[in-house]
Short mmCIF file of N, CA and C in Angstrom, two decimals:
data_model
loop_
_atom_site.label_atom_id
_atom_site.label_comp_id
_atom_site.label_asym_id
_atom_site.label_seq_id
_atom_site.Cartn_x
_atom_site.Cartn_y
_atom_site.Cartn_z
N LEU A 1 4.93 -11.63 8.22
CA LEU A 1 4.46 -13.06 8.38
C LEU A 1 5.65 -13.95 8.52
N ASN A 2 6.56 -13.92 7.71
CA ASN A 2 7.58 -14.80 7.97
C ASN A 2 8.42 -14.50 9.05
N PHE A 3 8.45 -12.94 9.50
CA PHE A 3 9.08 -12.86 10.44
C PHE A 3 8.56 -13.37 11.98
N LEU A 4 7.38 -13.32 11.69
CA LEU A 4 6.46 -13.96 13.21
C LEU A 4 7.11 -15.50 13.07
N LYS A 5 6.99 -16.16 11.83
CA LYS A 5 7.42 -17.82 11.75
C LYS A 5 8.21 -18.09 12.30
N SER A 6 9.47 -17.50 12.24
CA SER A 6 10.86 -17.54 12.99
C SER A 6 10.92 -17.22 14.36
N TYR A 7 10.12 -15.87 14.28
CA TYR A 7 10.46 -15.44 16.03
C TYR A 7 9.25 -16.32 17.26
N CYS A 8 8.33 -16.84 16.65
CA CYS A 8 7.28 -17.30 17.21
C CYS A 8 6.66 -18.90 17.24
N ASP A 9 6.93 -19.67 18.56
CA ASP A 9 6.37 -20.90 18.58
C ASP A 9 4.97 -20.92 17.91
N TYR A 10 4.11 -20.37 17.80
CA TYR A 10 2.63 -20.14 17.27
C TYR A 10 2.14 -18.84 16.92
N VAL A 11 1.56 -18.69 15.90
CA VAL A 11 0.99 -17.63 15.60
C VAL A 11 -0.61 -17.87 15.17
N TYR A 12 -1.55 -17.15 16.13
CA TYR A 12 -2.79 -17.51 16.25
C TYR A 12 -3.31 -16.47 15.44
N ILE A 13 -4.34 -16.89 14.33
CA ILE A 13 -5.00 -15.88 13.61
C ILE A 13 -6.81 -16.17 13.91
N PRO A 14 -7.13 -15.11 14.40
CA PRO A 14 -8.67 -15.42 14.71
C PRO A 14 -9.46 -15.49 13.53
N GLU A 15 -10.57 -16.23 13.44
CA GLU A 15 -11.21 -16.58 12.39
C GLU A 15 -11.84 -15.21 11.64
N THR A 16 -11.79 -13.89 12.85
CA THR A 16 -12.86 -12.82 12.89
C THR A 16 -11.66 -12.17 11.66
N VAL A 17 -10.45 -12.29 11.83
CA VAL A 17 -9.22 -11.35 11.19
C VAL A 17 -9.59 -12.09 9.28
N ILE A 18 -9.95 -13.36 9.53
CA ILE A 18 -9.85 -14.23 8.03
C ILE A 18 -11.02 -13.47 7.61
N LYS A 19 -12.00 -13.71 8.42
CA LYS A 19 -13.34 -12.79 7.53
C LYS A 19 -13.26 -11.70 7.02
N GLU A 20 -12.69 -10.67 7.83
CA GLU A 20 -12.55 -9.36 7.51
C GLU A 20 -11.33 -9.16 5.91
N LEU A 21 -10.68 -9.87 6.05
CA LEU A 21 -9.63 -10.00 4.95
C LEU A 21 -10.44 -10.59 3.71
N ASN A 22 -11.31 -11.78 4.16
CA ASN A 22 -12.40 -12.02 2.66
C ASN A 22 -13.07 -11.02 2.36
N PHE A 23 -13.79 -10.51 2.94
CA PHE A 23 -14.45 -9.14 3.01
C PHE A 23 -13.87 -8.15 2.09
N GLN A 24 -12.84 -7.59 2.85
CA GLN A 24 -11.54 -6.35 1.79
C GLN A 24 -11.77 -7.28 0.40
N LYS A 25 -11.51 -8.65 0.49
CA LYS A 25 -11.21 -9.23 -1.19
C LYS A 25 -12.06 -8.75 -1.79
N ASP A 26 -13.19 -9.44 -1.28
CA ASP A 26 -14.60 -9.47 -2.09
C ASP A 26 -15.27 -8.15 -2.39
N ARG A 27 -14.40 -6.90 -1.70
CA ARG A 27 -14.95 -5.90 -2.01
C ARG A 27 -13.76 -5.05 -3.25
N GLY A 28 -12.72 -5.94 -3.46
CA GLY A 28 -12.02 -5.32 -4.57
C GLY A 28 -10.76 -4.71 -3.95
N GLU A 29 -10.62 -4.99 -2.46
CA GLU A 29 -9.55 -4.37 -2.14
C GLU A 29 -8.45 -5.34 -1.82
N THR A 30 -7.73 -5.52 -3.22
CA THR A 30 -6.88 -6.47 -3.44
C THR A 30 -5.63 -6.38 -2.95
N LYS A 31 -5.26 -5.08 -2.58
CA LYS A 31 -3.73 -4.57 -2.10
C LYS A 31 -3.88 -5.26 -0.68
N VAL A 32 -4.37 -5.15 -0.13
CA VAL A 32 -4.41 -6.26 1.11
C VAL A 32 -4.60 -7.35 1.77
N GLY A 33 -6.19 -7.48 1.28
CA GLY A 33 -7.04 -8.79 1.83
C GLY A 33 -6.28 -9.98 0.69
N LYS A 34 -6.22 -9.86 -0.30
CA LYS A 34 -5.97 -11.37 -1.13
C LYS A 34 -4.76 -11.36 -0.93
N PRO A 35 -3.32 -10.50 -1.02
CA PRO A 35 -2.19 -11.32 -0.72
C PRO A 35 -1.83 -11.75 0.60
N LEU A 36 -2.65 -11.06 1.65
CA LEU A 36 -2.47 -11.49 2.94
C LEU A 36 -3.09 -12.99 3.26
N LEU A 37 -4.49 -13.00 2.45
CA LEU A 37 -4.89 -14.20 2.91
C LEU A 37 -4.22 -15.14 1.66
N ASN A 38 -3.38 -15.21 0.70
CA ASN A 38 -2.64 -15.93 -0.14
C ASN A 38 -1.33 -16.25 0.92
N LYS A 39 -0.93 -15.45 1.79
CA LYS A 39 0.66 -15.69 2.52
C LYS A 39 -0.24 -16.47 3.62
N ILE A 40 -1.14 -16.36 4.03
CA ILE A 40 -1.52 -17.16 5.50
C ILE A 40 -1.72 -18.42 4.99
N THR A 41 -2.65 -18.83 3.90
CA THR A 41 -2.63 -20.18 3.28
C THR A 41 -1.57 -20.76 2.99
N GLU A 42 -0.53 -20.22 2.60
CA GLU A 42 0.84 -20.88 2.17
C GLU A 42 1.53 -21.11 3.64
N LEU A 43 1.30 -20.60 4.48
CA LEU A 43 2.01 -20.41 5.64
C LEU A 43 1.28 -21.48 7.30
N LYS A 44 0.00 -21.36 6.65
CA LYS A 44 -1.00 -22.30 7.63
C LYS A 44 -0.33 -23.97 7.81
N ASN A 45 -0.06 -23.94 8.80
CA ASN A 45 0.52 -25.55 9.48
C ASN A 45 0.46 -25.70 10.71
N ASP A 46 1.07 -26.48 11.28
CA ASP A 46 1.38 -26.59 12.83
C ASP A 46 1.32 -25.53 13.84
N LYS A 47 2.41 -24.59 13.03
CA LYS A 47 2.74 -22.82 13.95
C LYS A 47 1.61 -21.79 13.15
N PHE A 48 0.84 -22.19 12.29
CA PHE A 48 0.29 -20.97 12.00
C PHE A 48 -1.14 -21.62 12.06
N ILE A 49 -2.06 -20.82 12.90
CA ILE A 49 -3.22 -21.79 13.04
C ILE A 49 -4.34 -20.74 12.93
N ILE A 50 -5.20 -20.64 12.07
CA ILE A 50 -6.81 -20.35 12.01
C ILE A 50 -7.32 -20.62 13.09
N ALA A 51 -7.43 -19.73 14.07
CA ALA A 51 -8.24 -19.83 15.46
C ALA A 51 -9.78 -19.30 15.52
N ASN A 52 -10.58 -20.58 16.22
CA ASN A 52 -11.66 -20.52 16.14
C ASN A 52 -12.53 -19.68 17.75
N ASP A 53 -12.69 -18.10 17.18
CA ASP A 53 -12.68 -17.07 18.03
C ASP A 53 -14.24 -16.85 18.14
N GLN A 54 -15.25 -17.67 17.54
CA GLN A 54 -16.69 -17.72 17.79
C GLN A 54 -17.35 -17.51 18.87
N ALA A 55 -16.71 -18.23 20.04
CA ALA A 55 -17.47 -17.91 21.23
C ALA A 55 -16.73 -16.57 21.99
N CYS A 56 -16.06 -16.08 21.32
CA CYS A 56 -15.72 -14.80 21.94
C CYS A 56 -16.65 -13.70 21.64
N LYS A 57 -17.33 -13.19 22.73
CA LYS A 57 -18.14 -11.92 22.57
C LYS A 57 -17.51 -10.53 22.45
N GLY A 58 -18.39 -9.79 21.55
CA GLY A 58 -17.60 -8.33 21.49
C GLY A 58 -18.69 -7.42 20.83
N GLU A 59 -18.56 -6.03 20.87
CA GLU A 59 -19.27 -5.53 20.33
C GLU A 59 -19.15 -5.12 19.02
N ASN A 60 -17.61 -5.22 18.47
CA ASN A 60 -17.15 -5.14 17.14
C ASN A 60 -15.83 -6.10 16.99
N HIS A 61 -15.31 -6.05 15.65
CA HIS A 61 -14.29 -7.03 15.35
C HIS A 61 -13.24 -6.72 16.77
N ASP A 62 -12.92 -5.56 16.66
CA ASP A 62 -11.75 -5.29 17.82
C ASP A 62 -11.80 -5.95 18.88
N ASP A 63 -13.10 -5.67 19.39
CA ASP A 63 -13.36 -6.29 21.00
C ASP A 63 -13.54 -7.76 20.84
N LYS A 64 -14.01 -8.41 19.83
CA LYS A 64 -13.91 -9.88 19.69
C LYS A 64 -12.49 -10.30 19.70
N ILE A 65 -11.30 -9.60 19.10
CA ILE A 65 -10.52 -10.22 18.76
C ILE A 65 -9.54 -10.11 20.38
N PHE A 66 -9.93 -8.81 20.72
CA PHE A 66 -9.20 -8.76 22.20
C PHE A 66 -9.73 -9.73 22.89
N ALA A 67 -11.09 -10.66 22.93
CA ALA A 67 -11.34 -11.00 24.07
C ALA A 67 -10.71 -12.55 23.88
N TYR A 68 -10.53 -12.91 22.11
CA TYR A 68 -9.90 -14.14 22.07
C TYR A 68 -8.46 -14.03 22.61
N VAL A 69 -7.61 -12.70 22.41
CA VAL A 69 -6.13 -13.17 22.87
C VAL A 69 -6.54 -12.99 24.62
N LYS A 70 -7.16 -12.36 25.21
CA LYS A 70 -7.19 -12.67 26.64
C LYS A 70 -7.62 -14.19 27.02
N LEU A 71 -8.29 -14.64 26.25
CA LEU A 71 -8.64 -16.07 26.56
C LEU A 71 -7.38 -16.89 26.37
N LEU A 72 -6.75 -16.70 25.39
CA LEU A 72 -5.68 -16.99 25.23
C LEU A 72 -4.45 -17.09 26.01
N ALA A 73 -4.24 -15.81 26.48
CA ALA A 73 -3.17 -15.47 27.43
C ALA A 73 -3.79 -16.27 28.90
N SER A 74 -5.01 -16.21 29.38
CA SER A 74 -5.10 -17.10 30.60
C SER A 74 -5.31 -18.41 30.59
N SER A 75 -5.29 -18.94 29.41
CA SER A 75 -4.93 -20.50 29.32
C SER A 75 -3.74 -20.88 28.91
N ASN A 76 -2.70 -19.68 28.73
CA ASN A 76 -1.25 -20.28 28.72
C ASN A 76 -0.54 -19.19 29.48
N ARG A 77 -0.42 -18.93 30.76
CA ARG A 77 -0.15 -18.10 31.72
C ARG A 77 1.82 -18.10 31.93
N ASN A 78 2.12 -19.07 31.45
CA ASN A 78 3.48 -19.36 31.54
C ASN A 78 4.34 -19.03 29.90
N ASP A 79 3.17 -18.45 29.48
CA ASP A 79 3.89 -18.15 28.00
C ASP A 79 3.63 -16.82 27.71
N MET A 80 4.55 -16.18 26.47
CA MET A 80 4.40 -14.68 26.58
C MET A 80 3.46 -14.69 25.21
N VAL A 81 2.59 -13.56 25.26
CA VAL A 81 1.16 -13.68 24.11
C VAL A 81 0.88 -12.45 23.83
N TYR A 82 1.36 -12.04 22.72
CA TYR A 82 1.20 -10.84 21.99
C TYR A 82 0.35 -10.47 21.00
N LEU A 83 -0.32 -9.51 21.00
CA LEU A 83 -1.30 -9.22 20.23
C LEU A 83 -0.73 -7.89 19.35
N LEU A 84 -0.94 -8.21 17.67
CA LEU A 84 -0.18 -7.48 16.92
C LEU A 84 -1.14 -7.19 15.91
N SER A 85 -1.22 -5.87 15.52
CA SER A 85 -2.13 -5.32 14.67
C SER A 85 -1.65 -3.74 14.00
N ASN A 86 -2.07 -3.78 12.71
CA ASN A 86 -1.69 -2.43 12.17
C ASN A 86 -2.65 -1.81 11.73
N ASP A 87 -3.94 -2.14 12.67
CA ASP A 87 -5.08 -1.26 12.20
C ASP A 87 -5.17 -0.07 12.86
N LYS A 88 -5.59 0.76 11.84
CA LYS A 88 -5.36 2.13 12.64
C LYS A 88 -6.46 2.69 13.67
N ASP A 89 -7.76 1.81 13.37
CA ASP A 89 -8.77 1.76 14.38
C ASP A 89 -8.78 1.22 15.87
N PHE A 90 -7.79 0.32 15.66
CA PHE A 90 -7.81 -1.05 17.03
C PHE A 90 -7.15 0.05 18.21
N LYS A 91 -8.28 0.30 19.24
CA LYS A 91 -7.60 0.80 20.43
C LYS A 91 -6.97 0.03 21.18
N LEU A 92 -5.54 0.80 21.90
CA LEU A 92 -5.28 -0.18 22.90
C LEU A 92 -6.05 -0.26 24.05
N LYS A 93 -6.10 -1.66 24.57
CA LYS A 93 -6.85 -2.15 25.50
C LYS A 93 -6.25 -2.25 27.00
N ILE A 94 -6.11 -1.58 27.84
CA ILE A 94 -5.69 -2.01 29.37
C ILE A 94 -6.08 -3.09 30.13
N LEU A 95 -5.79 -4.31 30.56
CA LEU A 95 -6.52 -5.23 30.72
C LEU A 95 -5.74 -5.34 32.47
N MET A 96 -6.59 -5.27 33.19
CA MET A 96 -6.48 -5.01 34.62
C MET A 96 -7.02 -6.53 35.49
N ASP A 97 -6.14 -7.40 35.80
CA ASP A 97 -6.88 -8.71 36.20
C ASP A 97 -6.15 -8.86 37.48
#
């Protein structure tokens, strides 16, 4: 996250990701959920934005996150928009627009 802070103008973290991290933390998976939530809270400012992705539809979390990124990219056509994930189950989706 510190690298993203220095490299990117903005870092959008969809609420779906925050909810998943809270779920992991509440289940006792403190290795990832709790430390990452603490770091996001620490860095949250004008650059780190918790993004409201509730209007984005999807069959699962991955689809919902991808729909949000697609919306973000389409509304910022002159900017580079990256989707970063280390989720082993996140499938690469190719967008043909």
